[in-house]
């Protein structure tokens, strides 16, 4: 295989760019515009390190060492890839990990709540949404999204009073939030408080 690999800096650069072409937004637009960056750092960095290590072993005329390193490194990379694949295949595990890697961004907790909600684990979803709100303080769109998702969960769990109180806070923080305005109006109408509809307060 070594004889088939391109040689020289220009050829190696071309090989590098060609391998990134499928995720570079050049051939076809992708939903995730950072896909090429993910591939670069998550795949190329360890593979480049492994390749340099094996190349060094071969240049020093230690074929026995290379024969041991090659399967060892390939096996380690395969195990690491499988481990990451299992995490990415499970949205709960993925967003639990993502939420633990930041102390300020509420987005992973919102996504974690959505993953729990999709599984019918509503108490866990509520805890994740509340954690996102606590982390954000309803200052950003992500925090208010967590608030709206929590309000939906509360309203669907026959906890309309809690949901209305939350939506009222959301409307106070962002009077132009159509989701919170609509949900609060619907809940207040159901509770016989149509005279306090949020449209009258806007």
Coordinates of C-alpha atoms in Angstrom, one line a residue:
X1 CA 0.0 0.0 0.0
X2 CA 2.9 2.3 0.7
X3 CA 3.9 2.2 -3.0
X4 CA 0.4 3.3 -4.0
X5 CA 0.3 6.4 -1.7
X6 CA 1.1 9.7 -3.3
X7 CA 4.5 11.2 -2.6
X8 CA 5.6 14.8 -2.2
X9 CA 4.0 17.8 -0.4
X10 CA 1.8 18.8 -3.4
X11 CA 0.5 15.3 -3.9
X12 CA -0.2 14.9 -0.2
X13 CA -2.0 18.2 -0.1
X14 CA -4.1 17.2 -3.1
X15 CA -4.9 13.8 -1.4
X16 CA -5.9 15.7 1.7
X17 CA -8.2 18.2 -0.1
X18 CA -9.8 15.4 -2.2
X19 CA -10.7 13.4 0.9
X20 CA -12.5 16.5 2.3
X21 CA -14.3 17.3 -0.9
X22 CA -17.5 15.3 -0.1
X23 CA -18.1 17.4 3.0
X24 CA -16.6 20.8 1.9
X25 CA -19.9 22.3 0.7
X26 CA -18.4 22.4 -2.8
X27 CA -19.9 19.3 -4.4
X28 CA -23.2 19.4 -2.6
X29 CA -24.6 21.7 0.1
X30 CA -24.9 20.0 3.5
X31 CA -27.3 20.8 6.3
X32 CA -24.3 21.0 8.7
X33 CA -21.8 23.5 7.4
X34 CA -19.2 22.4 10.0
X35 CA -19.1 18.8 8.7
X36 CA -15.7 19.4 7.1
X37 CA -14.3 20.8 10.4
X38 CA -15.7 17.8 12.3
X39 CA -13.9 15.4 9.9
X40 CA -10.7 17.4 10.0
X41 CA -10.2 17.4 13.8
X42 CA -12.0 14.3 14.8
X43 CA -10.7 12.0 12.1
X44 CA -7.6 13.5 10.4
X45 CA -5.7 14.5 13.5
X46 CA -5.5 11.0 15.1
X47 CA -5.0 9.4 11.7
X48 CA -2.2 11.8 10.8
X49 CA -0.5 11.2 14.2
X50 CA -0.8 7.4 13.7
X51 CA 0.6 7.7 10.1
X52 CA 3.6 9.8 11.3
X53 CA 4.3 7.3 14.0
X54 CA 4.3 4.4 11.6
X55 CA 6.3 6.3 9.1
X56 CA 8.9 7.1 11.7
X57 CA 9.1 3.4 12.7
X58 CA 9.6 2.4 9.1
X59 CA 12.3 5.0 8.4
X60 CA 14.3 3.8 11.3
X61 CA 14.3 0.3 9.7
X62 CA 12.3 -1.3 12.4
X63 CA 9.8 -3.4 10.5
X64 CA 9.1 -5.5 13.6
X65 CA 8.1 -2.4 15.5
X66 CA 5.9 -1.2 12.6
X67 CA 4.3 -4.6 12.4
X68 CA 3.3 -4.3 16.0
X69 CA 2.3 -0.6 15.9
X70 CA 0.1 -0.9 12.7
X71 CA -2.5 -3.4 14.1
X72 CA -2.3 -1.7 17.6
X73 CA -3.0 1.8 16.3
X74 CA -5.6 0.6 13.8
X75 CA -7.3 -1.4 16.6
X76 CA -7.3 1.6 19.0
X77 CA -8.7 3.9 16.3
X78 CA -11.4 1.4 15.5
X79 CA -12.4 1.0 19.1
X80 CA -12.4 4.8 19.6
X81 CA -14.6 5.1 16.4
X82 CA -17.0 2.5 17.7
X83 CA -17.3 4.2 21.0
X84 CA -18.0 7.6 19.4
X85 CA -20.4 6.0 17.1
X86 CA -22.4 4.5 20.0
X87 CA -22.6 7.9 21.6
X88 CA -23.7 9.7 18.4
X89 CA -26.3 6.9 17.8
X90 CA -28.0 7.7 21.2
X91 CA -29.3 11.3 21.4
X92 CA -29.6 11.1 25.2
X93 CA -26.0 10.0 25.6
X94 CA -24.9 12.5 23.1
X95 CA -26.5 15.5 24.7
X96 CA -25.7 14.4 28.2
X97 CA -22.1 14.5 27.2
X98 CA -22.5 17.8 25.3
X99 CA -24.2 19.4 28.3
X100 CA -21.4 18.3 30.6
X101 CA -18.8 19.9 28.4
X102 CA -20.2 23.4 28.9
X103 CA -21.5 25.3 31.8
X104 CA -23.0 28.3 29.9
X105 CA -24.6 27.0 26.7
X106 CA -28.3 25.9 27.3
X107 CA -28.6 24.3 23.8
X108 CA -27.4 20.8 24.7
X109 CA -29.8 20.7 27.7
X110 CA -32.7 21.8 25.4
X111 CA -31.8 19.0 23.0
X112 CA -31.5 16.6 25.9
X113 CA -35.0 17.6 27.0
X114 CA -36.3 17.0 23.5
X115 CA -34.6 13.5 23.4
X116 CA -36.2 12.6 26.7
X117 CA -39.6 14.0 25.6
X118 CA -39.5 11.9 22.4
X119 CA -38.9 8.8 24.5
X120 CA -41.8 9.6 26.8
X121 CA -39.5 10.3 29.8
X122 CA -41.3 13.4 30.8
X123 CA -39.9 13.9 34.3
X124 CA -36.3 13.7 32.8
X125 CA -37.4 16.1 30.0
X126 CA -38.7 18.5 32.6
X127 CA -35.5 18.4 34.6
X128 CA -33.4 19.0 31.4
X129 CA -35.6 22.0 30.4
X130 CA -35.4 23.5 33.9
X131 CA -31.7 23.1 33.9
X132 CA -31.4 24.9 30.6
X133 CA -33.6 27.7 32.0
X134 CA -31.5 27.9 35.1
X135 CA -28.3 28.0 33.0
X136 CA -29.6 30.7 30.7
X137 CA -32.0 32.7 32.8
X138 CA -34.3 33.2 29.8
X139 CA -31.9 35.8 28.4
X140 CA -31.4 34.2 25.0
X141 CA -33.5 32.6 22.4
X142 CA -32.3 29.2 23.4
X143 CA -33.3 29.8 27.0
X144 CA -36.8 30.9 25.9
X145 CA -37.0 27.9 23.7
X146 CA -36.5 25.8 26.8
X147 CA -39.2 27.7 28.5
X148 CA -41.7 27.1 25.7
X149 CA -40.8 23.4 25.6
X150 CA -41.3 23.2 29.4
X151 CA -44.6 25.1 29.1
X152 CA -45.8 22.6 26.5
X153 CA -44.8 19.7 28.8
X154 CA -46.6 21.2 31.8
X155 CA -49.7 22.0 29.8
X156 CA -49.8 18.5 28.5
X157 CA -49.4 17.1 32.0
X158 CA -52.5 18.8 33.3
X159 CA -50.4 21.5 35.1
X160 CA -52.0 24.4 33.4
X161 CA -51.5 26.9 36.2
X162 CA -47.7 26.2 36.2
X163 CA -47.7 26.5 32.4
X164 CA -49.5 29.8 32.5
X165 CA -47.2 31.2 35.1
X166 CA -44.2 30.2 32.9
X167 CA -45.7 31.6 29.7
X168 CA -46.5 34.9 31.5
X169 CA -42.8 35.2 32.5
X170 CA -41.8 34.4 28.9
X171 CA -44.1 37.1 27.5
X172 CA -42.7 39.5 30.1
X173 CA -39.2 38.8 28.9
X174 CA -40.0 38.8 25.2
X175 CA -43.4 40.5 24.5
X176 CA -43.0 39.6 20.8
X177 CA -42.6 35.8 21.3
X178 CA -45.5 34.3 19.2
X179 CA -45.3 30.9 20.8
X180 CA -45.6 32.1 24.3
X181 CA -48.3 34.6 23.4
X182 CA -50.4 32.0 21.7
X183 CA -50.0 29.3 24.3
X184 CA -50.8 31.8 27.1
X185 CA -53.9 33.0 25.3
X186 CA -55.1 29.4 24.8
X187 CA -54.5 28.4 28.4
X188 CA -56.1 31.6 29.8
X189 CA -59.2 31.1 27.5
X190 CA -59.5 27.5 28.8
X191 CA -59.3 28.7 32.3
X192 CA -61.9 31.4 31.7
X193 CA -59.5 34.3 31.7
X194 CA -60.1 35.5 28.2
X195 CA -60.3 39.1 29.4
X196 CA -56.6 38.8 30.4
X197 CA -55.4 37.6 27.0
X198 CA -51.8 38.5 26.2
X199 CA -52.9 40.4 23.1
X200 CA -54.5 43.0 25.4
X201 CA -51.2 43.4 27.2
X202 CA -49.1 43.8 24.0

